[in-house]
mmCIF file of C-alpha atoms and ligand atoms in Angstrom:
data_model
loop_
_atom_site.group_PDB
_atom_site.id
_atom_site.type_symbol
_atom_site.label_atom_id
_atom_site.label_comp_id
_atom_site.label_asym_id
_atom_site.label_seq_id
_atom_site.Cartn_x
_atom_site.Cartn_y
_atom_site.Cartn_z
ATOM 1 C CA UNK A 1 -16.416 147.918 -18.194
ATOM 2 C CA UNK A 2 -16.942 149.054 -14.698
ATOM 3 C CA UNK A 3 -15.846 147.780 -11.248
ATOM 4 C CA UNK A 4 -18.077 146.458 -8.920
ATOM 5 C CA UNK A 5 -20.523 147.994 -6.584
ATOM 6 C CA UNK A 6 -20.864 146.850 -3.875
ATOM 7 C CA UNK A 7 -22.687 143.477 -4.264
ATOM 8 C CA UNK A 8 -26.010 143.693 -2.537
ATOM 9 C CA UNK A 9 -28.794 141.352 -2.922
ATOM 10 C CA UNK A 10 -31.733 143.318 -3.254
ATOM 11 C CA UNK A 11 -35.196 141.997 -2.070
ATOM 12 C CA UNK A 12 -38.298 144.030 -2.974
ATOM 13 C CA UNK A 13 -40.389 143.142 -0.335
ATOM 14 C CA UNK A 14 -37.887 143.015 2.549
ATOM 15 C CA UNK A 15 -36.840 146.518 1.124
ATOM 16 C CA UNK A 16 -39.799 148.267 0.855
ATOM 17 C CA UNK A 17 -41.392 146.199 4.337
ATOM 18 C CA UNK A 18 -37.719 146.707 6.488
ATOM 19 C CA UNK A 19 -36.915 150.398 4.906
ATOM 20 C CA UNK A 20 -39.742 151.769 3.357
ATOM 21 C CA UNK A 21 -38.702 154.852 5.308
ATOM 22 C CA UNK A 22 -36.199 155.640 2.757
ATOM 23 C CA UNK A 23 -38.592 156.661 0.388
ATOM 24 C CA UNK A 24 -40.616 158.324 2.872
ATOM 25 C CA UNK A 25 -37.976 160.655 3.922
ATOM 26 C CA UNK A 26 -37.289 161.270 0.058
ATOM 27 C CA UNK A 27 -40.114 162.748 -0.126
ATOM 28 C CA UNK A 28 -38.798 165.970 1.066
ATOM 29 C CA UNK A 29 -35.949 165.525 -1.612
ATOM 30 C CA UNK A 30 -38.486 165.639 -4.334
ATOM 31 C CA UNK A 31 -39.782 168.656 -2.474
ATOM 32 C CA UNK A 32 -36.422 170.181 -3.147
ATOM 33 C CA UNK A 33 -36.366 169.037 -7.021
ATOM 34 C CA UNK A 34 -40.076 170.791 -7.405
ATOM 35 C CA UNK A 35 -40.633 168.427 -10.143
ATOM 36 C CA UNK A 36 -43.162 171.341 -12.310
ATOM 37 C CA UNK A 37 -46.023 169.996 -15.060
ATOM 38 C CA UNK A 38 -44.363 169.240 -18.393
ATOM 39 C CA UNK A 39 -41.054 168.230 -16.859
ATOM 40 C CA UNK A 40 -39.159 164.815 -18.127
ATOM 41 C CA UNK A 41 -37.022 163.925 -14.606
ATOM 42 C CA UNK A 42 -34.624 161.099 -14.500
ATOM 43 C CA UNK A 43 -35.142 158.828 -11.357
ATOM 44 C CA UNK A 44 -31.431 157.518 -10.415
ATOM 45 C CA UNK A 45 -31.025 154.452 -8.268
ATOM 46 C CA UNK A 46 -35.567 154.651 -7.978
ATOM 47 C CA UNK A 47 -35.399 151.205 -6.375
ATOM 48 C CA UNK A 48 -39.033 149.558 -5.995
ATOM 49 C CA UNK A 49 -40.701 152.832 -7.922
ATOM 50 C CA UNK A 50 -42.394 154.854 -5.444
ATOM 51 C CA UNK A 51 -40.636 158.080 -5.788
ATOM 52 C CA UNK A 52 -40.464 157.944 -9.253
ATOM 53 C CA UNK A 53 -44.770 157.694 -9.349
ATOM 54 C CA UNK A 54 -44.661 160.778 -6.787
ATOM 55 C CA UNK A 55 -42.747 162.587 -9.237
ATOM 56 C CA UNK A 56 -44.712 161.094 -12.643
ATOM 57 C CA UNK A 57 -47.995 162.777 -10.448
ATOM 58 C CA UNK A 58 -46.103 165.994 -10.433
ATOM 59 C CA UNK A 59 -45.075 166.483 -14.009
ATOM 60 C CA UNK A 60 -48.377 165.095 -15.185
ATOM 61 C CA UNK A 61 -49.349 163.621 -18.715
ATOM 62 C CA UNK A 62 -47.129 166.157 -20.706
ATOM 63 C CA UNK A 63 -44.012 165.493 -18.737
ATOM 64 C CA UNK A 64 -42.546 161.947 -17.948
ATOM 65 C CA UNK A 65 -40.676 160.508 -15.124
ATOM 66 C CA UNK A 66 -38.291 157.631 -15.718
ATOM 67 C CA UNK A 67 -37.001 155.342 -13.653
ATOM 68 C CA UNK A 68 -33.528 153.618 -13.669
ATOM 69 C CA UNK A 69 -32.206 151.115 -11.023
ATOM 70 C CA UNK A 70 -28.941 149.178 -11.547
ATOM 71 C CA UNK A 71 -31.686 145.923 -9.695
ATOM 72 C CA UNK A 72 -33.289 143.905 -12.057
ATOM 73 C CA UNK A 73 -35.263 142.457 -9.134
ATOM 74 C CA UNK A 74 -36.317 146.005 -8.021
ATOM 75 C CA UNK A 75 -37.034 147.262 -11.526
ATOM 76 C CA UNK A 76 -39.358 144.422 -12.195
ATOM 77 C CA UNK A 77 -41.432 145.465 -9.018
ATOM 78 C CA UNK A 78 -41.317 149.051 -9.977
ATOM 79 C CA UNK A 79 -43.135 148.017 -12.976
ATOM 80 C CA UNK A 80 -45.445 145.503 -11.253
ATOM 81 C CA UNK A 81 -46.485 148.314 -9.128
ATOM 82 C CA UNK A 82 -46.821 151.022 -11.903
ATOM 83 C CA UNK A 83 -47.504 149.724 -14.958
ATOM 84 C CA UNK A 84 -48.248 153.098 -16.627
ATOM 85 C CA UNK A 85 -44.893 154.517 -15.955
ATOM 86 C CA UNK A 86 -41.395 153.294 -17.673
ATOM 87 C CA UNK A 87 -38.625 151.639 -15.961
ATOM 88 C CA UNK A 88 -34.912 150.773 -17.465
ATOM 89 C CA UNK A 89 -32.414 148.438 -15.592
ATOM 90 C CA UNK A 90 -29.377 149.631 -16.132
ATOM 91 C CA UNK A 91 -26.001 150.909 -14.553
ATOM 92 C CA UNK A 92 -25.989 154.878 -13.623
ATOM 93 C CA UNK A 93 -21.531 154.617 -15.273
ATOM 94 C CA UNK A 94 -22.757 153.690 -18.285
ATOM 95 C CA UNK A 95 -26.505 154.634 -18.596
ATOM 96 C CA UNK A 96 -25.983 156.745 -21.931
ATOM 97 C CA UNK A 97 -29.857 156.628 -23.571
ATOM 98 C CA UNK A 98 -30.736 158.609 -26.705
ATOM 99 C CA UNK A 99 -32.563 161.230 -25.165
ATOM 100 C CA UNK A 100 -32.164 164.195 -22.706
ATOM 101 C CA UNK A 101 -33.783 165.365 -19.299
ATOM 102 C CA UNK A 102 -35.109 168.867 -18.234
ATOM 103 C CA UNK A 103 -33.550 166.764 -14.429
ATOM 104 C CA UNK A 104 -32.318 163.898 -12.635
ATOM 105 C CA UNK A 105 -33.460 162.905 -9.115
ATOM 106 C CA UNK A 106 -31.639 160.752 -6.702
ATOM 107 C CA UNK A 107 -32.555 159.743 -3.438
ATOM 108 C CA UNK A 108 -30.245 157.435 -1.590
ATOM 109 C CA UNK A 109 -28.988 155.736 -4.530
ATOM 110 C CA UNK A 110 -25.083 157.468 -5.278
ATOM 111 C CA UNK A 111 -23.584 155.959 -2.276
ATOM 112 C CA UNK A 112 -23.872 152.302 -3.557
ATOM 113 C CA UNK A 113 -21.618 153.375 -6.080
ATOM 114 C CA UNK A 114 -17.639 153.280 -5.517
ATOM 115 C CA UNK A 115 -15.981 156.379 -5.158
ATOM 116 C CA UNK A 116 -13.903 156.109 -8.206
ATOM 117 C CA UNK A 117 -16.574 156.020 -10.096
ATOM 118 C CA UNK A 118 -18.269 159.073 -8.834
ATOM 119 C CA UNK A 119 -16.676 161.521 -11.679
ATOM 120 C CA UNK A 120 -18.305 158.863 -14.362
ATOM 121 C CA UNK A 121 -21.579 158.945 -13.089
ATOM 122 C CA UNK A 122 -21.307 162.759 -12.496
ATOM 123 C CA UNK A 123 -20.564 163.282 -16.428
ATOM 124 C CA UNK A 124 -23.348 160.872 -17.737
ATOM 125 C CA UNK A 125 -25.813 162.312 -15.970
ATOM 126 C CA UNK A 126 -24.246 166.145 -17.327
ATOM 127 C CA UNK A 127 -24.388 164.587 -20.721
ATOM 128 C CA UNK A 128 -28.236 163.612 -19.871
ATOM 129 C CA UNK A 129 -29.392 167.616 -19.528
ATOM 130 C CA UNK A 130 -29.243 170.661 -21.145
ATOM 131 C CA UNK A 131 -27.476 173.621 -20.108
ATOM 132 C CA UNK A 132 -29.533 175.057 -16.680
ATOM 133 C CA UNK A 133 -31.586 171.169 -15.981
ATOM 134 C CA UNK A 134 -30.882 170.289 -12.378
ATOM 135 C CA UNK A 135 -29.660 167.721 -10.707
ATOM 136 C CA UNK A 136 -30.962 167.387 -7.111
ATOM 137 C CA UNK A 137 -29.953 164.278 -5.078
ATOM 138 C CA UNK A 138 -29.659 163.092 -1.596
ATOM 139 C CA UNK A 139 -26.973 160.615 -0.361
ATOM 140 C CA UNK A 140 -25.371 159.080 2.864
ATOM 141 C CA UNK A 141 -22.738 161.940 3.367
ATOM 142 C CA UNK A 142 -19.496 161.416 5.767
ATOM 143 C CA UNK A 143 -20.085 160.248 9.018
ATOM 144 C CA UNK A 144 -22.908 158.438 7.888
ATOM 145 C CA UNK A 145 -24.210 155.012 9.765
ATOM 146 C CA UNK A 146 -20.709 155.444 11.537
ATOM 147 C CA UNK A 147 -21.702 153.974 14.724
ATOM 148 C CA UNK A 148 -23.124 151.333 12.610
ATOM 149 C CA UNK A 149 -20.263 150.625 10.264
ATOM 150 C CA UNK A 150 -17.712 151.095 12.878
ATOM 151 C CA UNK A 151 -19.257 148.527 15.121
ATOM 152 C CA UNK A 152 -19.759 145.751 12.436
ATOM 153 C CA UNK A 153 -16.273 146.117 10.917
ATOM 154 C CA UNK A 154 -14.663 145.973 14.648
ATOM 155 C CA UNK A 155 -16.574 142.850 14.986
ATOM 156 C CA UNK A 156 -15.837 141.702 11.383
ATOM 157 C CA UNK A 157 -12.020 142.017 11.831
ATOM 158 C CA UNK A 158 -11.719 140.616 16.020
ATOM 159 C CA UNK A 159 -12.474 137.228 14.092
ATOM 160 C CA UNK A 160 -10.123 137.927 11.977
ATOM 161 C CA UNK A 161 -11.978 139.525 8.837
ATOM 162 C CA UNK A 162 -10.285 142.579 7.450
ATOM 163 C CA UNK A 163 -13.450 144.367 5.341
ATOM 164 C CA UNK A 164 -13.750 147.450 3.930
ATOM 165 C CA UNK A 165 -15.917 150.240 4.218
ATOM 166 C CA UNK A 166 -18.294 149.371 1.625
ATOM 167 C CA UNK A 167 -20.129 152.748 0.656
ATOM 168 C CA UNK A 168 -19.378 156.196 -0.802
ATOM 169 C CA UNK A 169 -20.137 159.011 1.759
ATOM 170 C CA UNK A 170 -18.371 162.068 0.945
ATOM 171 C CA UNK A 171 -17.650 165.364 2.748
ATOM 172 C CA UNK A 172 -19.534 168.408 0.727
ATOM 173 C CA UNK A 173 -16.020 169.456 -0.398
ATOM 174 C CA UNK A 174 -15.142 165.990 -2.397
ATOM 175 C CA UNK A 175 -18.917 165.755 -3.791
ATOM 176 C CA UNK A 176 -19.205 169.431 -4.877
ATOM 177 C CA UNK A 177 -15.781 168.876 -6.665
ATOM 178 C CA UNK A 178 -16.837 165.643 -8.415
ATOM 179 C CA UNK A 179 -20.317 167.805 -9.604
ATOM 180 C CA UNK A 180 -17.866 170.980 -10.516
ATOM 181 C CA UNK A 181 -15.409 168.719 -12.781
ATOM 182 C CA UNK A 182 -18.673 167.504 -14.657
ATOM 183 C CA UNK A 183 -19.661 170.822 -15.300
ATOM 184 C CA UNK A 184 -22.684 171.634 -12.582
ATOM 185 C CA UNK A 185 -22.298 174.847 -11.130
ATOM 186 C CA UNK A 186 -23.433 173.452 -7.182
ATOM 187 C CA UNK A 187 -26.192 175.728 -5.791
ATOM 188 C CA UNK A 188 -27.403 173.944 -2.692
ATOM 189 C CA UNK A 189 -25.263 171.489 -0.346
ATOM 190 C CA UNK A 190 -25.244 170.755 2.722
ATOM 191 C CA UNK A 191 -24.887 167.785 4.990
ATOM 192 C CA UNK A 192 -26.801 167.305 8.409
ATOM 193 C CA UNK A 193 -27.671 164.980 11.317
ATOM 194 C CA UNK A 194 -30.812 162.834 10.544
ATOM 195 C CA UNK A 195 -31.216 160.201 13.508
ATOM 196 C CA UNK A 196 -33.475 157.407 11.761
ATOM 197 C CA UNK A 197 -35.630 155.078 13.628
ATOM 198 C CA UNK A 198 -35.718 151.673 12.134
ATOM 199 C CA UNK A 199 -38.158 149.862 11.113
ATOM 200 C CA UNK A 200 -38.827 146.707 12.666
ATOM 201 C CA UNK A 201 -39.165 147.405 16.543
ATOM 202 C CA UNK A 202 -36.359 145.227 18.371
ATOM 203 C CA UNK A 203 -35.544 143.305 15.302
ATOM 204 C CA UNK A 204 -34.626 147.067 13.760
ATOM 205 C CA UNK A 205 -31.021 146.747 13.496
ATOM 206 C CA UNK A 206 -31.464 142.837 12.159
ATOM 207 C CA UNK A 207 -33.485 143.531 9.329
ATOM 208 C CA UNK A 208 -31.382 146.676 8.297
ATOM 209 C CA UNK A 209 -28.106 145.050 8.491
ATOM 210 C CA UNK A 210 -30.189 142.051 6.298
ATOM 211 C CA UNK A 211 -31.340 144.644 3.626
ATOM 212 C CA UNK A 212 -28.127 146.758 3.375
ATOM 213 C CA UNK A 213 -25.246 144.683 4.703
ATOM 214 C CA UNK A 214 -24.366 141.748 2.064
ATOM 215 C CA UNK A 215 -21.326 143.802 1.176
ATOM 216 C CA UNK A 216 -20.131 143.782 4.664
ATOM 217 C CA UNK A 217 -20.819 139.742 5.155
ATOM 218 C CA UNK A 218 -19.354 138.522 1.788
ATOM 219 C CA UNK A 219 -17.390 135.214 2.226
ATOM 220 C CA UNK A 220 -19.233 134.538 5.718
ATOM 221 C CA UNK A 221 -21.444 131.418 6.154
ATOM 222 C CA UNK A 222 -24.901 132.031 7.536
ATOM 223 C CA UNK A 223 -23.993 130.995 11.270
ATOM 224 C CA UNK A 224 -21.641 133.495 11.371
ATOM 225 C CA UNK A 225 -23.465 136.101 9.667
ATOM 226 C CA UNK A 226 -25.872 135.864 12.130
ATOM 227 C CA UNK A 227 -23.298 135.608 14.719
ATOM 228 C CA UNK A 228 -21.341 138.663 13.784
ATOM 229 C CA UNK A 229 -25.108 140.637 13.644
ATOM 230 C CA UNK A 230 -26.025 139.746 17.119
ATOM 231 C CA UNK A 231 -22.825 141.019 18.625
ATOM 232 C CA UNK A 232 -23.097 144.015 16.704
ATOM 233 C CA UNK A 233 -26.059 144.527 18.109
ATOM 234 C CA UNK A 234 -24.834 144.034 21.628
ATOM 235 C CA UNK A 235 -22.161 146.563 20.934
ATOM 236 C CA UNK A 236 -24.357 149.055 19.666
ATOM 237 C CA UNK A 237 -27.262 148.366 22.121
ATOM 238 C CA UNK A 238 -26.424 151.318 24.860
ATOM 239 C CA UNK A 239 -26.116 153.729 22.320
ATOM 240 C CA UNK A 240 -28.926 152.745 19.911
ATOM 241 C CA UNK A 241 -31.842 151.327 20.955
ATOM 242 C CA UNK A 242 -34.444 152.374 22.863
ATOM 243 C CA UNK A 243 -35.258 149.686 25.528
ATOM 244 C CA UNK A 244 -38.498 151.297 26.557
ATOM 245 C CA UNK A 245 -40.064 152.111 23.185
ATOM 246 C CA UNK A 246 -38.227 149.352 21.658
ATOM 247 C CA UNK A 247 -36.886 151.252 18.955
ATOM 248 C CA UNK A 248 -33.084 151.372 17.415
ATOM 249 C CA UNK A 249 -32.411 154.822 15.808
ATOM 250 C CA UNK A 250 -29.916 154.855 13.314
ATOM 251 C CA UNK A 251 -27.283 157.316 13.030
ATOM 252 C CA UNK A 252 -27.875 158.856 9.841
ATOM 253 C CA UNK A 253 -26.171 161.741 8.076
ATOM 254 C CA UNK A 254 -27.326 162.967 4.872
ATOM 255 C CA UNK A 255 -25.883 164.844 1.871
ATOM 256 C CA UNK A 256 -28.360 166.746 -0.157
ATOM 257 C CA UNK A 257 -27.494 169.062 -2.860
ATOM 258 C CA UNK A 258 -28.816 170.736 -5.870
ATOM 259 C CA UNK A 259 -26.453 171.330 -8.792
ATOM 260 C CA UNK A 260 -27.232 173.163 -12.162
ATOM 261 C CA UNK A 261 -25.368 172.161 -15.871
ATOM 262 C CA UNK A 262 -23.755 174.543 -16.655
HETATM 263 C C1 LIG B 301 -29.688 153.873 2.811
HETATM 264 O O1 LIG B 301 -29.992 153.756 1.628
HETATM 265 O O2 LIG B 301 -30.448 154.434 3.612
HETATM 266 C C2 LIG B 301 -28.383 153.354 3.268
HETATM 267 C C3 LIG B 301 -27.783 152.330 2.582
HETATM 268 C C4 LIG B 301 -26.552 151.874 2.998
HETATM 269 C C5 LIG B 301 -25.934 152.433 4.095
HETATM 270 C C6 LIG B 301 -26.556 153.443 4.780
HETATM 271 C C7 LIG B 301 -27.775 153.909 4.375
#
């Protein structure tokens, strides 16, 4: 058994409608992977699908892409939306299939996963390639959403909720560690500054914290859910939104690295 992610209802339209651009800024992480023709590439966390067909056009009829999401909901769109390509629901700690991978791809999938689970996940996906397949992801990394996170749990614990902070974002150090006990020699990592604008207009912040943030609200009732958001967003107002474009910008940091089995 494993513990817990964080629990996170996942809606496939209010994901791919209220954050569709997290698969449009993943496209630069499959970029990075340079999925080639012939390839068979593991799709980690591929939510609704659409990163998973990018890479599927890549690797073309004599590779495969696969897709894995720990979502039913999400997995059942995926396949909805491409039929031709294969989708498993299943849990990256214990995903263990009979088969190996020339790579695995993650985009913005690790960090729903707890830290101490990190080395697990790390080692099945070592156990899913041969010596030299890659493993190129992209994750929150530290600092990430702080404004964000900071604000809501401030707010969370002044009425007189103590929550924690509900996602994995490492430092390069801790990550490259995890990937070096696993055996991946780490080529590539680095962390960086990517303000985000959110989708949404003024409603931005809203629909984020309504995709992402069940982990943060657990045990509240719906008045104060929606309570707690709207002083959030009067805390973070002067530092993230836009009043004239009527845009809130996110601020993201992300961790992107490429490691090799060794
Ligand atoms: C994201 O997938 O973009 C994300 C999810 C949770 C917190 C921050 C970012």
């Amino acid at each position: 058994m494993v513990d817990d992610a964080p629990a996170n209802e996942w809606d496939p339209d209010a994901y791919d409608r209220d954050t569709g651009f997290v698969h449009e800024h993943g496209g630069s992480v499959v970029e990075l992977l340079d999925p080639a023709p012939g390839e068979r590439v593991l799709d980690l966390g591929c939510g609704t699908g659409h990163l998973t067909a990018d890479i599927a056009d890549r690797v073309g009829e004599s590779g495969e892409a696969v897709g894995v999401d720990a979502a039913a909901e999400m997995v059942e769109r995926a396949r909805e939306t491409y039929p031709d390509l294969r989708f498993e629901a299943a849990d990256a700690r214990e995903y263990a299939p009979d088969e190996s991978f020339d790579a695995v791809f993650s985009n913005a999938a690790l960090h729903w996963i707890p830290r101490g689970d990190q080395p697990t996940v790390a080692e099945r996906m070592a156990d899913l390639l041969e010596p030299g397949g890659r493993f190129v992801a992209e994750l929150g990394g530290a600092g990430n959403v702080a404004a964000v996170v900071d604000a809501t749990l401030a707010e969370l614990r002044e009425r007189g909720h103590e929550v924690d902070h509900p996602w994995y974002f490492p430092t390069v150090g801790e990550h490259a560690a995890v990937l070096e006990a696993a055996g991946f020699e780490v080529r590539l990592a680095r962390l960086f500054d990517r303000p985000t604008e959110l989708a949404g207009g003024r409603e931005g912040l809203t629909d984020w914290l309504d995709v992402f943030g069940d982990s943060l609200f657990a045990g509240l009732d719906d008045d104060e859910r929606n309570a707690v958001v709207s002083a959030v967003e009067d805390r973070l107002r002067p530092e993230l939104f836009d009043a004239d474009a009527g845009v809130w910008t996110a601020d993201y940091r992300r961790l992107r690295f490429v490691a090799v089995r060794e």
